[in-house]
Short mmCIF file of C-alpha atoms and ligand atoms in Angstrom, two decimals:
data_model
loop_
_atom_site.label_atom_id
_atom_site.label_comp_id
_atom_site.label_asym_id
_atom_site.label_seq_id
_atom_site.Cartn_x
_atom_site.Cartn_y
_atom_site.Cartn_z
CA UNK A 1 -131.04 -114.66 -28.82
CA UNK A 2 -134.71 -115.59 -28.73
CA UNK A 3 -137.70 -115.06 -25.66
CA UNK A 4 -139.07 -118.42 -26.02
CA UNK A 5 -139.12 -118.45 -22.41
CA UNK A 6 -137.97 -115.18 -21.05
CA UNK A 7 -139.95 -112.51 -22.73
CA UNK A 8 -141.51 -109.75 -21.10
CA UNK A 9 -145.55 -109.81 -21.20
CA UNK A 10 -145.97 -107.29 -23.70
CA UNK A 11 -145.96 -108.32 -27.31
CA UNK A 12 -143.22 -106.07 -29.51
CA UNK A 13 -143.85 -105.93 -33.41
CA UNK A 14 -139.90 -105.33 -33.02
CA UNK A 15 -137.77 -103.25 -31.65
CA UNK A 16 -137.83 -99.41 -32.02
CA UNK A 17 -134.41 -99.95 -33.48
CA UNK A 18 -135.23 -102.21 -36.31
CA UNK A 19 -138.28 -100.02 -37.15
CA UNK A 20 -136.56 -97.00 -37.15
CA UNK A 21 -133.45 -98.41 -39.45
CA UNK A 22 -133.83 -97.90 -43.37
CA UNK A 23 -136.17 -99.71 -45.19
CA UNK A 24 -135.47 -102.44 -47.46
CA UNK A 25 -133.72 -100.98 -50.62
CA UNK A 26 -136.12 -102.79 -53.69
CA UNK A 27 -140.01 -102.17 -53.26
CA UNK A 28 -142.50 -105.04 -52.40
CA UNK A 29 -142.15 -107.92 -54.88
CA UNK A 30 -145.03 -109.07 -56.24
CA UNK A 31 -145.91 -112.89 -55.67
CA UNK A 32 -146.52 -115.60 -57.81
CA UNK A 33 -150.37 -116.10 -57.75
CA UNK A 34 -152.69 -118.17 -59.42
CA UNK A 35 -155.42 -118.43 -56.70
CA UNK A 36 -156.38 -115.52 -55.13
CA UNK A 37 -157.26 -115.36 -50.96
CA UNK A 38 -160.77 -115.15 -52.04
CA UNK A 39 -160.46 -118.02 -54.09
CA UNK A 40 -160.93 -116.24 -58.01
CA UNK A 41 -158.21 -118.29 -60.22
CA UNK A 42 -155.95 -116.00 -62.03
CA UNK A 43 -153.37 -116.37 -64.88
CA UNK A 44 -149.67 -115.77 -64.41
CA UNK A 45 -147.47 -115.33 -67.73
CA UNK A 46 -144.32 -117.38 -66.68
CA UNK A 47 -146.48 -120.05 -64.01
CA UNK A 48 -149.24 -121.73 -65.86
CA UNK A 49 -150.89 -125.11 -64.66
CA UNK A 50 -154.26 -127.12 -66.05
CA UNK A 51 -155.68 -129.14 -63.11
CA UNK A 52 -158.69 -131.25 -63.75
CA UNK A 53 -161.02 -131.58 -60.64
CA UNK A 54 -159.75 -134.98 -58.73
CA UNK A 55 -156.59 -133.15 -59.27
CA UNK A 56 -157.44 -130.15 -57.49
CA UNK A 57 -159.21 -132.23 -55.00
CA UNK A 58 -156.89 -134.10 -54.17
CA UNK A 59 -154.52 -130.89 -53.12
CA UNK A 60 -157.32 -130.04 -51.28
CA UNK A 61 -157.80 -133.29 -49.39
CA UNK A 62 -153.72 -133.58 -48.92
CA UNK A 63 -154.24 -130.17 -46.76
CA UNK A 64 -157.12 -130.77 -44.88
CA UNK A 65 -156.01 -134.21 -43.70
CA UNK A 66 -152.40 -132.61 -42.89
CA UNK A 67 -154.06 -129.67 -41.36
CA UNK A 68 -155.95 -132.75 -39.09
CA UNK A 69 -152.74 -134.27 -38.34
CA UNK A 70 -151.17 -131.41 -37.35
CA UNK A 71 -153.79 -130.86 -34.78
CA UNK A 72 -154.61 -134.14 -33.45
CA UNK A 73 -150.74 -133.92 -32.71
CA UNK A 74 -150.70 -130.23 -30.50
CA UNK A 75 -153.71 -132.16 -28.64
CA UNK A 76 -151.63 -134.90 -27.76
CA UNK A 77 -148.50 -133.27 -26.73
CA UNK A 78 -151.40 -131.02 -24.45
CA UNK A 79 -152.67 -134.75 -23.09
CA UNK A 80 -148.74 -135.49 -21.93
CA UNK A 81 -148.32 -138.23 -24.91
CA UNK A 82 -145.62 -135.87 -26.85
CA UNK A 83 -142.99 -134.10 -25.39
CA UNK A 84 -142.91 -131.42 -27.76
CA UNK A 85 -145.00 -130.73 -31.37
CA UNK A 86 -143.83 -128.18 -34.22
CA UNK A 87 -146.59 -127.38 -35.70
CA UNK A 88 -147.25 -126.83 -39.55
CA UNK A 89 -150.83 -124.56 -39.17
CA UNK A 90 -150.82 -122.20 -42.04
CA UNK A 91 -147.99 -123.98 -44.11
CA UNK A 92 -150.05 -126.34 -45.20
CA UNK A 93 -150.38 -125.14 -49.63
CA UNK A 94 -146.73 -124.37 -49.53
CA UNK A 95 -146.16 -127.59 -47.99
CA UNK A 96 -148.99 -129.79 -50.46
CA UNK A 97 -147.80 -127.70 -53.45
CA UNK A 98 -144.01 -128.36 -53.44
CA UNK A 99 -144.59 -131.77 -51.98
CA UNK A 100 -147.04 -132.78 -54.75
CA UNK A 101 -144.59 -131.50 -57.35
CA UNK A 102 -141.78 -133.88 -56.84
CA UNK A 103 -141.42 -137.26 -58.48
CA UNK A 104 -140.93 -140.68 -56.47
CA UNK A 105 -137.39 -140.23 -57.29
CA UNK A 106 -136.42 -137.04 -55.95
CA UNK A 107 -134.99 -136.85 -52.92
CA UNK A 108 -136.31 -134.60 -49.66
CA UNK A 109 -133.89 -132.67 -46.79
CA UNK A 110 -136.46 -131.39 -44.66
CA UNK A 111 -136.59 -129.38 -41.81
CA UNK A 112 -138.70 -130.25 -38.50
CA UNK A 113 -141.77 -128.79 -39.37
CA UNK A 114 -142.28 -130.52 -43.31
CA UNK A 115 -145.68 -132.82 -41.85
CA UNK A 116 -147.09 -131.93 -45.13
CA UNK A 117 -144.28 -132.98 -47.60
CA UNK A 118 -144.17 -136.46 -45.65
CA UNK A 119 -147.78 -136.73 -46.18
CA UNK A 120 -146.61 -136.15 -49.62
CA UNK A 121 -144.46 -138.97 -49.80
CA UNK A 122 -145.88 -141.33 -48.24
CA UNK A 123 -144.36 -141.28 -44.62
CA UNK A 124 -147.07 -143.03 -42.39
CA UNK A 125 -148.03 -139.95 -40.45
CA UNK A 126 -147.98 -141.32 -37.05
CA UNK A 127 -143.94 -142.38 -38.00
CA UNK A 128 -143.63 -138.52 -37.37
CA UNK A 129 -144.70 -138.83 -33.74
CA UNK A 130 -141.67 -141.10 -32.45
CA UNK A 131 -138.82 -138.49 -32.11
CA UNK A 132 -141.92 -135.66 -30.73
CA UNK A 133 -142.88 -138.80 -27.91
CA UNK A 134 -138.92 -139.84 -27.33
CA UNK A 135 -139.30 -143.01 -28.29
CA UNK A 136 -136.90 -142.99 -31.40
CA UNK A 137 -134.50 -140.56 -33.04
CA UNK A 138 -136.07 -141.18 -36.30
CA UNK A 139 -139.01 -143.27 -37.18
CA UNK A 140 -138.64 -143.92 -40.52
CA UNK A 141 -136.39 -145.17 -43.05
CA UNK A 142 -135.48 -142.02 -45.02
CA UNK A 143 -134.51 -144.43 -48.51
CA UNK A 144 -138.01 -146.12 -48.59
CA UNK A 145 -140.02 -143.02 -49.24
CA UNK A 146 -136.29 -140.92 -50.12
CA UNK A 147 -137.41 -138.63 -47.41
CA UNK A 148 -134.54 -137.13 -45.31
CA UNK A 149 -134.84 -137.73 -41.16
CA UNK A 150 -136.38 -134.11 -39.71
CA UNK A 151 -133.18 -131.87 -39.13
CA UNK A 152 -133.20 -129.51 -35.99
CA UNK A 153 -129.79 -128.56 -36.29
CA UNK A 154 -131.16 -125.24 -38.40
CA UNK A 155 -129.66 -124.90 -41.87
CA UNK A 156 -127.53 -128.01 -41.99
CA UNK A 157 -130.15 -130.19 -44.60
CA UNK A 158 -128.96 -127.64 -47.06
CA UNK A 159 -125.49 -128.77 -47.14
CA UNK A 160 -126.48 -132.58 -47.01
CA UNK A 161 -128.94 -131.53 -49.98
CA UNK A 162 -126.32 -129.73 -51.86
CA UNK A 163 -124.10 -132.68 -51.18
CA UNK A 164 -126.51 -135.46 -52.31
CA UNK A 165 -127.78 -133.59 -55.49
CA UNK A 166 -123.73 -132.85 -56.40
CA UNK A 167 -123.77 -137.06 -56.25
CA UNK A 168 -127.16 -137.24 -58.41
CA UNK A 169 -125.48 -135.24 -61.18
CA UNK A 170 -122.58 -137.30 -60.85
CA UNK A 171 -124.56 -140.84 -61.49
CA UNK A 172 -126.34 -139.14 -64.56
CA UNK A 173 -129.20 -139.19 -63.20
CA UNK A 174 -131.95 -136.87 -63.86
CA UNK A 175 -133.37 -136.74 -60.31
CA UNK A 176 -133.49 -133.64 -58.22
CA UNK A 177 -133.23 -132.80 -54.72
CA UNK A 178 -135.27 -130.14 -52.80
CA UNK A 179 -133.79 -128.53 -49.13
CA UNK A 180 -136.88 -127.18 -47.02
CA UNK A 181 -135.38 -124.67 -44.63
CA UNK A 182 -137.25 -121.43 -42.94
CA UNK A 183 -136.62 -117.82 -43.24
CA UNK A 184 -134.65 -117.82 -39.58
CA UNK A 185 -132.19 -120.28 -41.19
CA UNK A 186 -131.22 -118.20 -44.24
CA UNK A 187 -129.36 -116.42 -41.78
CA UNK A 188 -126.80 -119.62 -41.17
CA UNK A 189 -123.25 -120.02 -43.04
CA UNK A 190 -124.45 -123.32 -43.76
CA UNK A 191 -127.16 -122.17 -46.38
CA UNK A 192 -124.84 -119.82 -48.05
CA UNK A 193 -122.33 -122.37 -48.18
CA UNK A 194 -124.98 -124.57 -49.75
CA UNK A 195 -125.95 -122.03 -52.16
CA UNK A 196 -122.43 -121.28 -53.12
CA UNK A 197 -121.59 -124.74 -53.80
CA UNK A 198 -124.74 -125.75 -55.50
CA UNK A 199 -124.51 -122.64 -57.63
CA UNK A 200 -120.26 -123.48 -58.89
CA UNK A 201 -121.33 -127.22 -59.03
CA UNK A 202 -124.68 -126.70 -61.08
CA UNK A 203 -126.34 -129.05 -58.07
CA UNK A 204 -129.77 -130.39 -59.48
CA UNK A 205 -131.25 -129.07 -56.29
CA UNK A 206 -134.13 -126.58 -55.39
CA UNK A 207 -133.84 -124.48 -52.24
CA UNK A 208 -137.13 -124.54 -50.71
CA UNK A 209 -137.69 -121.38 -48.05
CA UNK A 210 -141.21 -120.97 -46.17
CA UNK A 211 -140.79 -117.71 -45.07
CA UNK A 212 -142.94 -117.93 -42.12
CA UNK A 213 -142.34 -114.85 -40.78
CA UNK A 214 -140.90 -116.29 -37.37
CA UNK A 215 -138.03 -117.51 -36.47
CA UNK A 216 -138.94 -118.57 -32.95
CA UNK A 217 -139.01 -114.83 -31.81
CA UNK A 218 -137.22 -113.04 -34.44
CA UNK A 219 -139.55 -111.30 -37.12
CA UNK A 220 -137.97 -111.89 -40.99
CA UNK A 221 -136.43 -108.12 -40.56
CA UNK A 222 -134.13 -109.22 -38.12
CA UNK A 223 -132.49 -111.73 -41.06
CA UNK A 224 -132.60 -109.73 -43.80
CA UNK A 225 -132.60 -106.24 -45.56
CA UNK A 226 -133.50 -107.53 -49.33
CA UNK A 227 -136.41 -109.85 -49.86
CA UNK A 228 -135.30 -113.66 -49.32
CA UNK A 229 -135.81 -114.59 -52.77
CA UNK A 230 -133.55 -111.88 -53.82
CA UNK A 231 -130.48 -113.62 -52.56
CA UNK A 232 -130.40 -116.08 -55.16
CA UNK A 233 -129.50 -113.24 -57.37
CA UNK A 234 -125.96 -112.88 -55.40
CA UNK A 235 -124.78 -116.43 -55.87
CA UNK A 236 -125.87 -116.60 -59.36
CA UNK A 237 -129.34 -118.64 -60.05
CA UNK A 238 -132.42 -117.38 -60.00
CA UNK A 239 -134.82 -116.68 -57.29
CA UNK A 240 -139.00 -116.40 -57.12
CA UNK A 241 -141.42 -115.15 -54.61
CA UNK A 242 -144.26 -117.65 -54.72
CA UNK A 243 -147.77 -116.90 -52.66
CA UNK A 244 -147.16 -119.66 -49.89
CA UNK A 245 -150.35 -120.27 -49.24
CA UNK A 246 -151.48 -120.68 -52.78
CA UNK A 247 -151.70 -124.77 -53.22
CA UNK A 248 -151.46 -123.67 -57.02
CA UNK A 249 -149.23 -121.39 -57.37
CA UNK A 250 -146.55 -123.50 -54.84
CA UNK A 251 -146.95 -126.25 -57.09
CA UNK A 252 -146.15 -124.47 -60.36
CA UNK A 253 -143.33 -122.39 -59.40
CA UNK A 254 -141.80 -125.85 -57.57
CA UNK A 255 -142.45 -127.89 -60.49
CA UNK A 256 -140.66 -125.38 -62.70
CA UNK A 257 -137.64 -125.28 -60.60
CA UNK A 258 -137.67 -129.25 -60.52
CA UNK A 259 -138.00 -129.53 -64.61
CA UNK A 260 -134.88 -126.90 -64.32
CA UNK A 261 -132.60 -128.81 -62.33
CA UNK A 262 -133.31 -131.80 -64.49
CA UNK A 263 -132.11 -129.86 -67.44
CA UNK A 264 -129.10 -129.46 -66.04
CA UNK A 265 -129.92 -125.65 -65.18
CA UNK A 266 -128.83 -125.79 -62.09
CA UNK A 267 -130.67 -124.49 -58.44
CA UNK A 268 -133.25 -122.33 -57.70
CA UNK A 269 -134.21 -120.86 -54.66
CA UNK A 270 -138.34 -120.64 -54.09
CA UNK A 271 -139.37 -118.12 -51.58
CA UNK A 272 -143.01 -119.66 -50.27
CA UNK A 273 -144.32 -116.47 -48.62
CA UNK A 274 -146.41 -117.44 -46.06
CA UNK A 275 -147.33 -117.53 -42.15
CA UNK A 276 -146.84 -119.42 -39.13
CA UNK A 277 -150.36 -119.13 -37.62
CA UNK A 278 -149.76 -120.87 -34.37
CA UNK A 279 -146.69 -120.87 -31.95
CA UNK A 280 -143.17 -121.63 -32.72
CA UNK A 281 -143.81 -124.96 -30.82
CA UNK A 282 -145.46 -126.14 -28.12
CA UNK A 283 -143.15 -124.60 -25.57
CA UNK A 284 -143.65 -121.05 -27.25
CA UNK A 285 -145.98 -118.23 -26.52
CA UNK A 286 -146.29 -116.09 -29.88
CA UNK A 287 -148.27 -113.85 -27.64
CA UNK A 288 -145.21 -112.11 -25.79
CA UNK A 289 -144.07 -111.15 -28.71
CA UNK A 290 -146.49 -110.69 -31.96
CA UNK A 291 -149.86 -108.76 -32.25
CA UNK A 292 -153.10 -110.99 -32.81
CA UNK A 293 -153.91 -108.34 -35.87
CA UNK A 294 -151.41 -109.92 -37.80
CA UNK A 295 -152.46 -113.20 -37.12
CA UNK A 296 -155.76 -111.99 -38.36
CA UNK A 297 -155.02 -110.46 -41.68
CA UNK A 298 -153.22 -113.67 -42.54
CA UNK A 299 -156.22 -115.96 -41.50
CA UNK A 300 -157.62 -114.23 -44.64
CA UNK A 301 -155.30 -115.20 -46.92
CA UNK A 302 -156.07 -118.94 -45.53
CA UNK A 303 -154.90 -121.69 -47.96
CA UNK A 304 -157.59 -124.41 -47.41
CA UNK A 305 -160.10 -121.99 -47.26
CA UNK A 306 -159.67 -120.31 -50.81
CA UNK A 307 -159.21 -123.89 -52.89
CA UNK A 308 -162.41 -124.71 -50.89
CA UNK A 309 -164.29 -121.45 -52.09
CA UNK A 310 -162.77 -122.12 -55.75
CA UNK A 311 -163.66 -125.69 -56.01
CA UNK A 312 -167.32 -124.75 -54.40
CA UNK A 313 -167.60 -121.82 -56.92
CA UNK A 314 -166.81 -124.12 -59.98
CA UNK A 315 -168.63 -127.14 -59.24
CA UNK A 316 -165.73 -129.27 -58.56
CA UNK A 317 -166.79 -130.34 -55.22
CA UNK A 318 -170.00 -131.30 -53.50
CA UNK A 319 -171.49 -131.73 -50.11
CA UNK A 320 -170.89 -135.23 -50.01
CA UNK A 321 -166.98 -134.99 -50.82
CA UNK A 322 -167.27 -132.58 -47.94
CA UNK A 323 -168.78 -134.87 -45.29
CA UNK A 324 -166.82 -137.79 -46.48
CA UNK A 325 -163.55 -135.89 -46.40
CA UNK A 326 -164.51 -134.65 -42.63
CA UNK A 327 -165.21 -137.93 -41.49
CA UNK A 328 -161.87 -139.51 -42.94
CA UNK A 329 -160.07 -136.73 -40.80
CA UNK A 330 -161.72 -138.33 -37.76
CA UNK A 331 -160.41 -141.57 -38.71
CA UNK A 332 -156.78 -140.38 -39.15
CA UNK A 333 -156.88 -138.80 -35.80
CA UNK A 334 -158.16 -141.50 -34.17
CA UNK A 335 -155.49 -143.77 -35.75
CA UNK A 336 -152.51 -141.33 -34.87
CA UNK A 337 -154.26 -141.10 -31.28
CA UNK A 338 -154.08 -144.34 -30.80
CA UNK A 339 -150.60 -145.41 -32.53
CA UNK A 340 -148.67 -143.07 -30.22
CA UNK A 341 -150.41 -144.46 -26.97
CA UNK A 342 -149.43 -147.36 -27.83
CA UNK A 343 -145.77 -146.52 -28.88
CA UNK A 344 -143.50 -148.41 -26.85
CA UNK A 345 -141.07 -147.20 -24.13
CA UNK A 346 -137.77 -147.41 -25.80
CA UNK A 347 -134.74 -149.43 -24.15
CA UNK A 348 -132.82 -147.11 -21.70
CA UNK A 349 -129.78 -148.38 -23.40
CA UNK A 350 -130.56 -148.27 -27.20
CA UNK A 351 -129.71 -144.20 -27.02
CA UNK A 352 -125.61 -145.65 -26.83
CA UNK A 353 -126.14 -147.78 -30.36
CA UNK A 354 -125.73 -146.51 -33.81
CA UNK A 355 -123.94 -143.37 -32.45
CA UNK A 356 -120.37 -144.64 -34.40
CA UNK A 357 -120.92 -147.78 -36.50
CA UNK A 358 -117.90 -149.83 -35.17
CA UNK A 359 -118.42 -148.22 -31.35
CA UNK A 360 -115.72 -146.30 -29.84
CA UNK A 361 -114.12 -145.69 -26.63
CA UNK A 362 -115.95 -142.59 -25.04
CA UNK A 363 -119.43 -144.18 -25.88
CA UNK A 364 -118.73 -147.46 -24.08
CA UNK A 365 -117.66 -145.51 -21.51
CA UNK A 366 -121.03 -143.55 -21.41
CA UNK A 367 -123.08 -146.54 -21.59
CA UNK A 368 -121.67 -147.81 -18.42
CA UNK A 369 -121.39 -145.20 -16.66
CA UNK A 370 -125.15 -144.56 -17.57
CA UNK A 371 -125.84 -148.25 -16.57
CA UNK A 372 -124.60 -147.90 -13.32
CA UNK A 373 -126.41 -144.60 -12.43
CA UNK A 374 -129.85 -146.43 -13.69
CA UNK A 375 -128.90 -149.36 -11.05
CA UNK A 376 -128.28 -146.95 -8.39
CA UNK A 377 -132.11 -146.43 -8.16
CA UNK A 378 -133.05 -150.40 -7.90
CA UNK A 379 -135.07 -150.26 -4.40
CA UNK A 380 -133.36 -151.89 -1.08
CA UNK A 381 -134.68 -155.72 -0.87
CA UNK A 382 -135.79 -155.46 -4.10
C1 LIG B 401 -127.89 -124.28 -35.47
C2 LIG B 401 -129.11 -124.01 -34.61
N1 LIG B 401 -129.23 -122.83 -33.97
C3 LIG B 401 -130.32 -122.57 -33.21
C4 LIG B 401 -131.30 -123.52 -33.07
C5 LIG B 401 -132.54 -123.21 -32.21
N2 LIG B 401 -133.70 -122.98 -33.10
C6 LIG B 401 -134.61 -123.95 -33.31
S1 LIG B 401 -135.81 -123.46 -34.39
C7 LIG B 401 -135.12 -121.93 -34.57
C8 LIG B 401 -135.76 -120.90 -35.47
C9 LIG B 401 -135.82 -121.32 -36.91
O1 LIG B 401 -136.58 -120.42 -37.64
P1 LIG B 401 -136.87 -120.62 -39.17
O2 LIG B 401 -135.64 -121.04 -39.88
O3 LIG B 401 -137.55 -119.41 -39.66
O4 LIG B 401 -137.85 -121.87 -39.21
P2 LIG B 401 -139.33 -122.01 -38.58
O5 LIG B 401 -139.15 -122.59 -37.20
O6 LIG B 401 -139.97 -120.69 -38.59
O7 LIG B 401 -140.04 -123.01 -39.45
C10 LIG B 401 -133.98 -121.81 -33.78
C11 LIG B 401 -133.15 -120.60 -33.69
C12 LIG B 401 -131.13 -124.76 -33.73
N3 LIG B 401 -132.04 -125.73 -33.66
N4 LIG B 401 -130.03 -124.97 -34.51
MG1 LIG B 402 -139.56 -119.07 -39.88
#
């Protein structure tokens, strides 16, 4: 059960029960790092990538217009023009660095919260806003940029993952297929099921987890007594703690997993350790139930903040990419402001179509019933 809405005032770390209980059996992992929170590069002997400069800024532009996005988007759904906005703050290297590592041809499952990975491929950002407005269940067509619809139903992308990269190994093709899911949802049967199947199968596929910390409520203790990445071990492919909010690091680690599953290796399962700096979603209040010191130590480890201190510290960037960079933010949020206002009010009806594709009984008998309950409120001498 979660407190979304019916939490007590004061903010538990967790309960005295789950502190009290033993402490996970293997010490701390260490992460994969190659860019340190204050932004020193550092060498890793199995993760190794050479970036020139446009390269690294362009990971560094993909987060900071993302990061834009993102909040141009909690704005609106503050102005009444979204009914609801999951927001990515804090995700945004694990999000750049995975996306970033996948070619055209892969294929994406994500979750709800993946803004950055459709940045990544090339979803039109304000396509994201139709479902968050309730104008459209979708908003874009998943096979144009092969970039799954956003999955609520927690978990389940893993199996349609699993699923679509057991086809892609089955057409001999060397595409692979990456599942985003979040440390809450390692707790479903569906993602075991997914791993079990992937593993038997040999599923080009790479099981993507941003371990936020949150699940709604629930701190990552509550799902598990062995770190995530460790779980992988169980099933029988391997697993890797990555620094999630390490652009570099996220898009090493990734891109090895990818090159694996296109050997034929089978799947991998990337633990992106990392932090969800604002609020579940908009209907959440993270302060009933975390402590702001958290939230502090992690704004240290801030992703767009240490590639900015590296690039500044070798040159790579000036003032002027800077300035220019800021004022194409303003742009995007001034397009995304403006395509949602003007986002038409769907048809009351179209909710009934595409639900079966031949129609069936039940829904027909929906729509009409629906129909008649909308004409009950046409006004007298109207
Ligand atoms: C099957 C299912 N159960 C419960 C929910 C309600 N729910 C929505 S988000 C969420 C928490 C998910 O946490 P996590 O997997 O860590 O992802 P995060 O939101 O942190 O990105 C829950 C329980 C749901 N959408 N689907
Ligand atoms: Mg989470």
């Amino acid at each position: 059960m979660t407190v979304e809405s019916t939490a007590a005032r004061k903010p538990r770390r967790s309960s005295k029960r789950v502190s009290a209980a033993k402490k996970p059996q293997s010490s701390e992992p260490q992460l994969v790092q190659l860019l340190t929170p204050e932004g020193e590069r550092v060498q890793h002997p199995d993760y190794d990538i050479d970036l020139s400069a446009e390269e690294l800024r362009g990971l560094y532009r993909d987060m900071v217009l993302t990061r834009r996005f993102d909040a141009e988007a909690t704005a609106l759904q503050r102005q009444g023009e979204l009914g609801l906005w999951a927001s990515l703050l804090g995700q945004e290297a694990a999000q750049i660095g995975s996306g970033r590592a996948l070619r055209d041809d892969d294929y994406v499952f994500p979750t709800y919260r993946e803004h950055g990975v459709a940045w990544c491929r090339g979803v039109d950002p304000t396509n994201l806003l139709g479902m968050f407005r309730g104008v459209n269940h979708g908003g874009w067509d998943p096979n144009s940029n092969n970039f799954h619809l956003y999955t609520i139903v927690i978990g389940s992308q893993t199996l349609h993952a699993t699923g679509y990269a057991m086809g892609v190994a089955k057409d001999g093709s060397d595409s692979a297929v990456i599942a985003y899911f979040g440390d809450g949802a390692s707790s479903q049967g569906d993602v075991a099921e997914s791993f079990t199947f992937s593993a038997v199968y040999n599923a080009p596929v790479v099981f993507f987890c941003q371990n936020n910390q949150w699940a709604i409520s629930e701190p990552t203790e509550r799902q598990t007594r062995v770190p995530l990445y460790q779980r992988a071990q169980g099933y029988g492919f391997p697993g890797v703690r990555v620094d999630g909010n390490d652009v570099l690091a996220c898009l090493a680690v990734t891109r090895s997993a990818l090159e694996r599953a296109r050997r034929g290796e089978g799947p991998t399962l990337v633990e992106a350790f990392t932090y969800r700096m604002g609020a579940h979603t908009t209907s959440d209040d993270p302060t009933r139930y975390r402590h702001d010191e958290d939230r502090a130590a992690w704004e240290a480890k801030d992703p767009i903040q240490r590639l900015r201190t590296y690039l500044e510290n070798e040159g790579h960037a000036d003032a002027a990419f800077f300035a220019a960079l800021d004022e194409e933010s303003d742009v995007l949020a001034k397009r995304v402001r403006e395509a949602v206002r003007a986002m038409p009010d769907p048809d009351d009806m179209a909710m009934f179509d595409h639900v079966y594709a031949d129609g069936h009984a039940l829904v027909d008998e929906e729509r009409a019933q629906f129909a008649a309950y909308q004409a009950s409120f046409v006004e007298e001498g109207k």
